[in-house]
Coordinates of C-alpha atoms (C1' of nucleotides) in Angstrom, one line a residue:
Chain A
M1028 CA 75.8 121.3 111.4
T1029 CA 73.7 119.3 109.1
A1030 CA 74.9 115.7 109.0
Q1031 CA 77.0 114.9 105.9
R1032 CA 75.9 112.1 103.7
R1033 CA 78.6 109.6 102.9
A1034 CA 79.5 108.1 99.6
T1035 CA 78.9 104.5 100.3
T1036 CA 78.7 101.5 98.0
Q1037 CA 75.0 100.9 98.9
R1038 CA 74.0 104.5 98.4
T1039 CA 75.4 104.4 94.9
L1040 CA 73.7 101.1 94.2
V1041 CA 70.3 102.3 95.3
Q1042 CA 70.5 105.5 93.5
A1043 CA 71.8 103.8 90.3
A1044 CA 69.0 101.3 90.4
L1045 CA 66.5 104.1 90.7
T1046 CA 68.1 106.2 88.0
G1047 CA 68.1 103.3 85.7
Q1048 CA 64.4 103.3 84.8
D1049 CA 61.7 105.9 84.4
R1050 CA 59.3 103.8 86.5
F1051 CA 57.8 103.9 89.9
R1052 CA 59.0 101.0 92.0
T1053 CA 58.5 100.0 95.6
A1054 CA 61.3 99.5 98.1
Q1055 CA 60.8 95.8 98.0
D1056 CA 61.0 95.8 94.2
L1057 CA 64.3 97.6 94.2
F1058 CA 65.6 95.4 96.9
A1059 CA 64.7 92.3 94.9
E1060 CA 66.3 93.8 91.7
L1061 CA 69.5 94.6 93.5
R1062 CA 69.7 91.2 95.1
A1063 CA 68.9 89.5 91.8
A1064 CA 71.7 91.6 90.2
G1065 CA 74.0 90.0 92.7
H1066 CA 74.3 93.0 95.0
P1067 CA 74.1 92.0 98.6
V1068 CA 72.2 95.0 100.0
G1069 CA 70.0 95.0 103.1
L1070 CA 66.3 95.7 102.9
S1071 CA 66.5 98.4 105.6
T1072 CA 69.3 100.1 103.7
V1073 CA 67.2 100.3 100.6
Y1074 CA 64.4 101.8 102.7
R1075 CA 66.7 104.3 104.3
H1076 CA 68.2 105.5 101.1
L1077 CA 64.9 105.8 99.3
Q1078 CA 63.7 108.0 102.1
A1079 CA 66.8 110.0 102.0
L1080 CA 66.5 110.5 98.2
A1081 CA 62.9 111.6 98.7
D1082 CA 63.9 114.1 101.3
E1083 CA 66.5 115.5 99.0
H1084 CA 63.9 115.7 96.3
L1085 CA 65.8 113.5 94.1
A1086 CA 63.0 110.9 94.1
D1087 CA 59.2 111.3 93.7
V1088 CA 56.9 109.2 95.8
V1089 CA 53.4 108.0 95.2
R1090 CA 51.2 105.7 97.2
T1091 CA 49.9 102.7 95.4
G1092 CA 46.2 101.8 95.9
D1093 CA 47.1 99.3 98.6
G1094 CA 49.2 101.7 100.6
E1095 CA 52.7 100.8 99.4
A1096 CA 55.2 103.6 98.6
A1097 CA 56.6 103.7 95.1
Y1098 CA 59.6 105.7 94.1
R1099 CA 60.9 107.2 90.8
Y1100 CA 64.1 109.0 90.2
C1101 CA 63.5 112.6 89.3
G1102 CA 66.8 114.5 89.6
A1103 CA 67.6 118.0 88.7
A1104 CA 65.7 117.5 85.5
A1105 CA 62.4 118.1 87.1
G1106 CA 63.7 120.9 89.3
G1107 CA 60.3 122.1 90.3
H1108 CA 56.8 121.1 90.7
H1109 CA 55.4 118.5 88.3
H1110 CA 53.0 115.6 87.9
H1111 CA 53.1 112.2 86.2
L1112 CA 51.3 110.2 83.6
I1113 CA 51.7 106.7 85.0
C1114 CA 51.2 103.3 83.4
R1115 CA 49.2 101.3 85.9
R1116 CA 50.6 98.1 84.4
C1117 CA 54.4 98.6 84.2
G1118 CA 54.8 101.7 86.3
Y1119 CA 56.4 103.7 83.5
A1120 CA 55.9 107.3 84.2
Q1121 CA 56.6 110.5 82.3
L1122 CA 56.7 114.0 83.7
I1123 CA 53.8 116.3 83.0
R1124 CA 53.6 120.1 83.5
A1125 CA 50.4 122.0 83.4
S1126 CA 50.6 125.5 84.7
S1127 CA 46.9 125.9 84.0
V1128 CA 46.1 123.1 86.5
E1129 CA 48.4 124.6 89.0
R1130 CA 46.7 127.9 88.8
W1131 CA 43.3 126.3 88.9
A1132 CA 44.1 124.4 92.1
Q1133 CA 45.6 127.5 93.7
R1134 CA 42.5 129.5 92.8
V1135 CA 40.0 127.0 94.1
G1136 CA 41.8 126.8 97.4
Q1137 CA 41.9 130.5 97.9
E1138 CA 38.3 131.0 96.9
H1139 CA 37.3 128.8 99.7
G1140 CA 39.5 130.5 102.2
Y1141 CA 42.2 127.9 102.5
R1142 CA 45.8 128.6 103.4
D1143 CA 49.0 126.8 102.3
V1144 CA 47.2 125.4 99.3
D1145 CA 48.9 122.4 97.8
H1146 CA 47.6 119.6 95.5
T1147 CA 48.3 116.2 94.1
V1148 CA 47.5 115.3 90.5
E1149 CA 48.4 112.1 88.8
I1150 CA 47.1 110.6 85.6
F1151 CA 46.9 106.8 85.2
G1152 CA 46.4 104.6 82.2
V1153 CA 47.9 101.7 80.3
C1154 CA 50.8 102.8 78.1
A1155 CA 51.0 102.0 74.4
R1156 CA 53.7 99.4 75.0
C1157 CA 51.6 97.5 77.6
T1158 CA 48.4 97.8 75.5
G1159 CA 49.8 95.0 73.4
Chain B
M1064 CA 23.3 85.3 93.0
T1065 CA 25.1 88.2 94.4
A1066 CA 25.2 88.0 98.1
Q1067 CA 22.6 90.2 99.7
R1068 CA 23.8 92.7 102.3
R1069 CA 21.9 92.4 105.5
A1070 CA 20.6 95.3 107.6
T1071 CA 22.5 94.8 110.7
T1072 CA 22.9 97.1 113.6
Q1073 CA 26.6 97.6 113.0
R1074 CA 26.2 98.3 109.4
T1075 CA 23.8 101.1 110.3
L1076 CA 26.2 102.4 113.0
V1077 CA 29.2 102.7 110.7
Q1078 CA 27.2 104.3 107.9
A1079 CA 25.6 106.7 110.3
A1080 CA 29.0 107.7 111.8
L1081 CA 30.4 108.3 108.3
T1082 CA 27.4 110.2 107.1
G1083 CA 27.5 112.5 110.1
Q1084 CA 30.4 114.5 109.1
D1085 CA 31.9 115.9 105.9
R1086 CA 35.4 114.8 106.9
F1087 CA 37.8 112.2 105.9
R1088 CA 38.4 109.8 108.8
T1089 CA 40.4 106.6 109.2
A1090 CA 38.9 103.3 110.2
Q1091 CA 40.6 103.6 113.5
D1092 CA 39.1 107.1 114.0
L1093 CA 35.6 105.9 113.3
F1094 CA 36.1 102.8 115.6
A1095 CA 37.2 105.1 118.4
E1096 CA 34.3 107.5 117.9
L1097 CA 31.7 104.7 117.9
R1098 CA 33.2 103.1 121.0
A1099 CA 33.3 106.5 122.7
A1100 CA 29.7 107.0 121.8
G1101 CA 28.9 103.8 123.7
H1102 CA 28.5 101.5 120.7
P1103 CA 30.3 98.2 121.2
V1104 CA 31.5 97.6 117.6
G1105 CA 34.4 95.5 116.6
L1106 CA 37.3 97.0 114.8
S1107 CA 37.3 94.4 112.0
T1108 CA 33.6 95.1 111.5
V1109 CA 34.3 98.8 111.0
Y1110 CA 37.0 97.9 108.4
R1111 CA 34.7 95.5 106.7
H1112 CA 31.9 98.0 106.4
L1113 CA 34.1 100.8 105.2
Q1114 CA 35.4 98.6 102.5
A1115 CA 31.9 97.6 101.5
L1116 CA 30.7 101.2 101.4
A1117 CA 33.7 102.1 99.3
D1118 CA 32.9 99.2 96.9
E1119 CA 29.3 100.5 96.7
H1120 CA 30.7 103.9 95.9
L1121 CA 28.9 105.3 98.9
A1122 CA 32.3 106.4 100.4
D1123 CA 35.4 108.0 98.9
V1124 CA 38.8 106.9 100.0
V1125 CA 42.1 108.7 100.1
R1126 CA 45.5 107.6 101.3
T1127 CA 47.1 109.8 103.9
G1128 CA 50.7 110.6 103.6
D1129 CA 51.7 107.8 105.9
G1130 CA 49.7 105.2 104.1
E1131 CA 46.5 105.0 106.1
A1132 CA 43.1 105.0 104.3
A1133 CA 40.7 107.7 105.2
Y1134 CA 37.0 107.6 104.3
R1135 CA 34.3 110.1 103.7
Y1136 CA 30.6 109.6 103.0
C1137 CA 29.6 110.6 99.5
G1138 CA 26.3 109.2 98.7
A1139 CA 24.0 109.9 95.8
A1140 CA 24.8 113.5 96.2
A1141 CA 28.1 113.1 94.3
G1142 CA 26.6 110.6 91.9
G1143 CA 29.5 111.0 89.5
H1144 CA 33.2 111.7 89.3
H1145 CA 34.5 114.5 91.5
H1146 CA 37.5 115.7 93.6
H1147 CA 38.0 117.2 97.0
L1148 CA 39.4 120.3 98.7
I1149 CA 40.7 118.8 101.9
C1150 CA 41.8 120.5 105.1
R1151 CA 45.0 118.8 106.1
R1152 CA 44.3 119.8 109.7
C1153 CA 40.8 118.7 110.5
G1154 CA 40.1 116.5 107.4
Y1155 CA 37.0 118.6 106.4
A1156 CA 36.5 118.2 102.7
Q1157 CA 34.2 119.7 100.2
L1158 CA 33.4 118.4 96.7
I1159 CA 35.0 120.0 93.7
R1160 CA 34.0 119.6 90.1
A1161 CA 36.2 120.7 87.3
S1162 CA 35.3 119.5 83.9
S1163 CA 38.2 121.4 82.4
V1164 CA 40.6 119.4 84.5
E1165 CA 38.8 116.2 83.6
R1166 CA 39.2 117.0 79.9
W1167 CA 42.8 118.0 80.3
A1168 CA 43.7 114.7 82.0
Q1169 CA 41.9 112.7 79.4
R1170 CA 43.6 114.6 76.6
V1171 CA 47.1 114.3 78.0
G1172 CA 46.6 110.5 78.4
Q1173 CA 45.4 110.0 74.9
E1174 CA 48.0 112.2 73.3
H1175 CA 50.6 109.9 74.8
G1176 CA 48.8 106.8 73.6
Y1177 CA 47.5 105.6 76.9
R1178 CA 44.3 103.5 77.3
D1179 CA 41.8 103.5 80.1
V1180 CA 42.9 106.9 81.2
D1181 CA 41.9 107.8 84.8
H1182 CA 43.3 110.3 87.3
T1183 CA 43.4 111.5 90.9
V1184 CA 43.2 115.2 91.9
E1185 CA 43.0 116.4 95.4
I1186 CA 43.6 119.9 96.7
F1187 CA 45.0 120.3 100.2
G1188 CA 45.2 123.3 102.5
V1189 CA 44.2 124.6 105.9
C1190 CA 40.6 125.6 106.0
A1191 CA 39.4 129.0 107.3
R1192 CA 38.2 127.6 110.6
C1193 CA 41.5 125.9 111.3
T1194 CA 43.6 128.9 110.3
G1195 CA 42.6 130.4 113.6
Chain C
dG1204 C1' 16.6 76.9 109.9
dT1205 C1' 20.4 78.5 107.5
dA1206 C1' 23.3 81.7 105.5
dT1207 C1' 25.5 85.9 106.8
dT1208 C1' 27.7 88.8 110.1
dT1209 C1' 30.3 89.6 114.5
dG1210 C1' 34.1 90.1 117.3
dC1211 C1' 38.2 88.5 119.1
dA1212 C1' 42.6 86.9 118.6
dA1213 C1' 46.1 85.5 115.6
dA1214 C1' 48.3 86.3 111.2
dT1215 C1' 49.9 89.5 107.4
dC1216 C1' 52.6 92.9 105.4
dG1217 C1' 55.0 97.0 104.5
dT1218 C1' 58.0 99.8 107.0
dT1219 C1' 60.9 101.3 111.1
dT1220 C1' 64.2 100.8 114.6
dG1221 C1' 67.8 98.9 118.0
dC1222 C1' 72.3 97.7 117.9
dG1223 C1' 77.0 95.5 117.4
dG1224 C1' 80.2 95.5 113.8
dC1225 C1' 82.1 97.6 109.5
dT1226 C1' 83.5 101.9 106.6
dT1227 C1' 84.6 106.3 105.3
dG1228 C1' 86.8 110.7 105.8
Chain D
dC888 C1' 90.2 107.6 115.5
dA889 C1' 85.3 109.2 115.2
dA890 C1' 81.2 109.9 112.9
dG891 C1' 78.4 107.6 109.9
dC892 C1' 76.8 103.4 107.6
dC893 C1' 75.3 98.3 107.3
dG894 C1' 72.4 94.4 107.9
dC895 C1' 69.9 91.4 110.7
dA896 C1' 66.5 90.6 113.7
dA897 C1' 62.9 92.4 116.6
dA898 C1' 59.4 95.9 116.9
dC899 C1' 55.5 98.4 114.8
dG900 C1' 51.0 99.8 113.2
dA901 C1' 47.5 99.4 109.9
dT902 C1' 44.7 96.1 107.9
dT903 C1' 43.1 91.2 107.1
dT904 C1' 41.6 86.7 108.2
dG905 C1' 40.2 82.2 110.8
dC906 C1' 36.6 80.6 113.3
dA907 C1' 32.9 79.8 116.7
dA908 C1' 29.1 82.2 118.6
dA909 C1' 25.3 85.5 117.6
dT910 C1' 21.8 87.4 114.3
dA911 C1' 18.9 88.5 110.3
dC912 C1' 15.5 86.8 107.1

DNA sequence: GTATTTGCAAATCGTTTGCGGCTTG
DNA sequence: CAAGCCGCAAACGATTTGCAAATAC
């Protein structure tokens, strides 16, 4: 019953653009990049596909300090739960796993009587390449 | 030379409203509460003071999933760095300290050659009172 | 008295949605 | 052909800003 997702040119473009780099980029950024690369995509289409990719867990989303949403491809590679070490200058991000932190968060939540405990953990800094 | 901040009625109102509860609330929420309490404050004034309080580190800010900014009073009590255990239903939040996590984040950043390492850590769940 | 603060309305800005036309299966 | 897409333009909702009147020091 679930709607099928079609293999359209735009879907491919957006996904390819996202897969291309290990960086967090906003919808507007990707839109600009695609346009600059000569691909006549619509802004709303970019938004729609990014959302879809996020829903399918193929893309991670983080909120920038000023409220914008930034996306990063994160296919099957990161099958499960993980965090990021993000360069606040270029957006480059690498996956981080830390079962000890997962356990810590879970424990803290339970100790205080919370249900459905979840958490967000991101590490920011300026990567070696940007330190120039 | 730094501009002095004046002791105005509105400034007091906003700060008092924030101090009143250990919950994260949006500017709009606080505005509504103040108005409901019979205080004729302007929405922009609320925004301006919340920003000011955040700049002075008297208020913590978190971004809700849909990009809104939520504030919580956090005066001298939490002098330094800390995190929160937030109820995703009522917004109630309690301070959490975890030096082990701080160290972990710092270490991960350095091991990868990052400078100015920083991090965000928040734990979400449904508090005992809301579990009903 | 004078610089700051207010509040309203208008302006921003990222993001969403309505909808006729185009594509895919 | 029918069910989904596309893209553009209009709609949205949170936050910001311009500006004249009100207020603090």
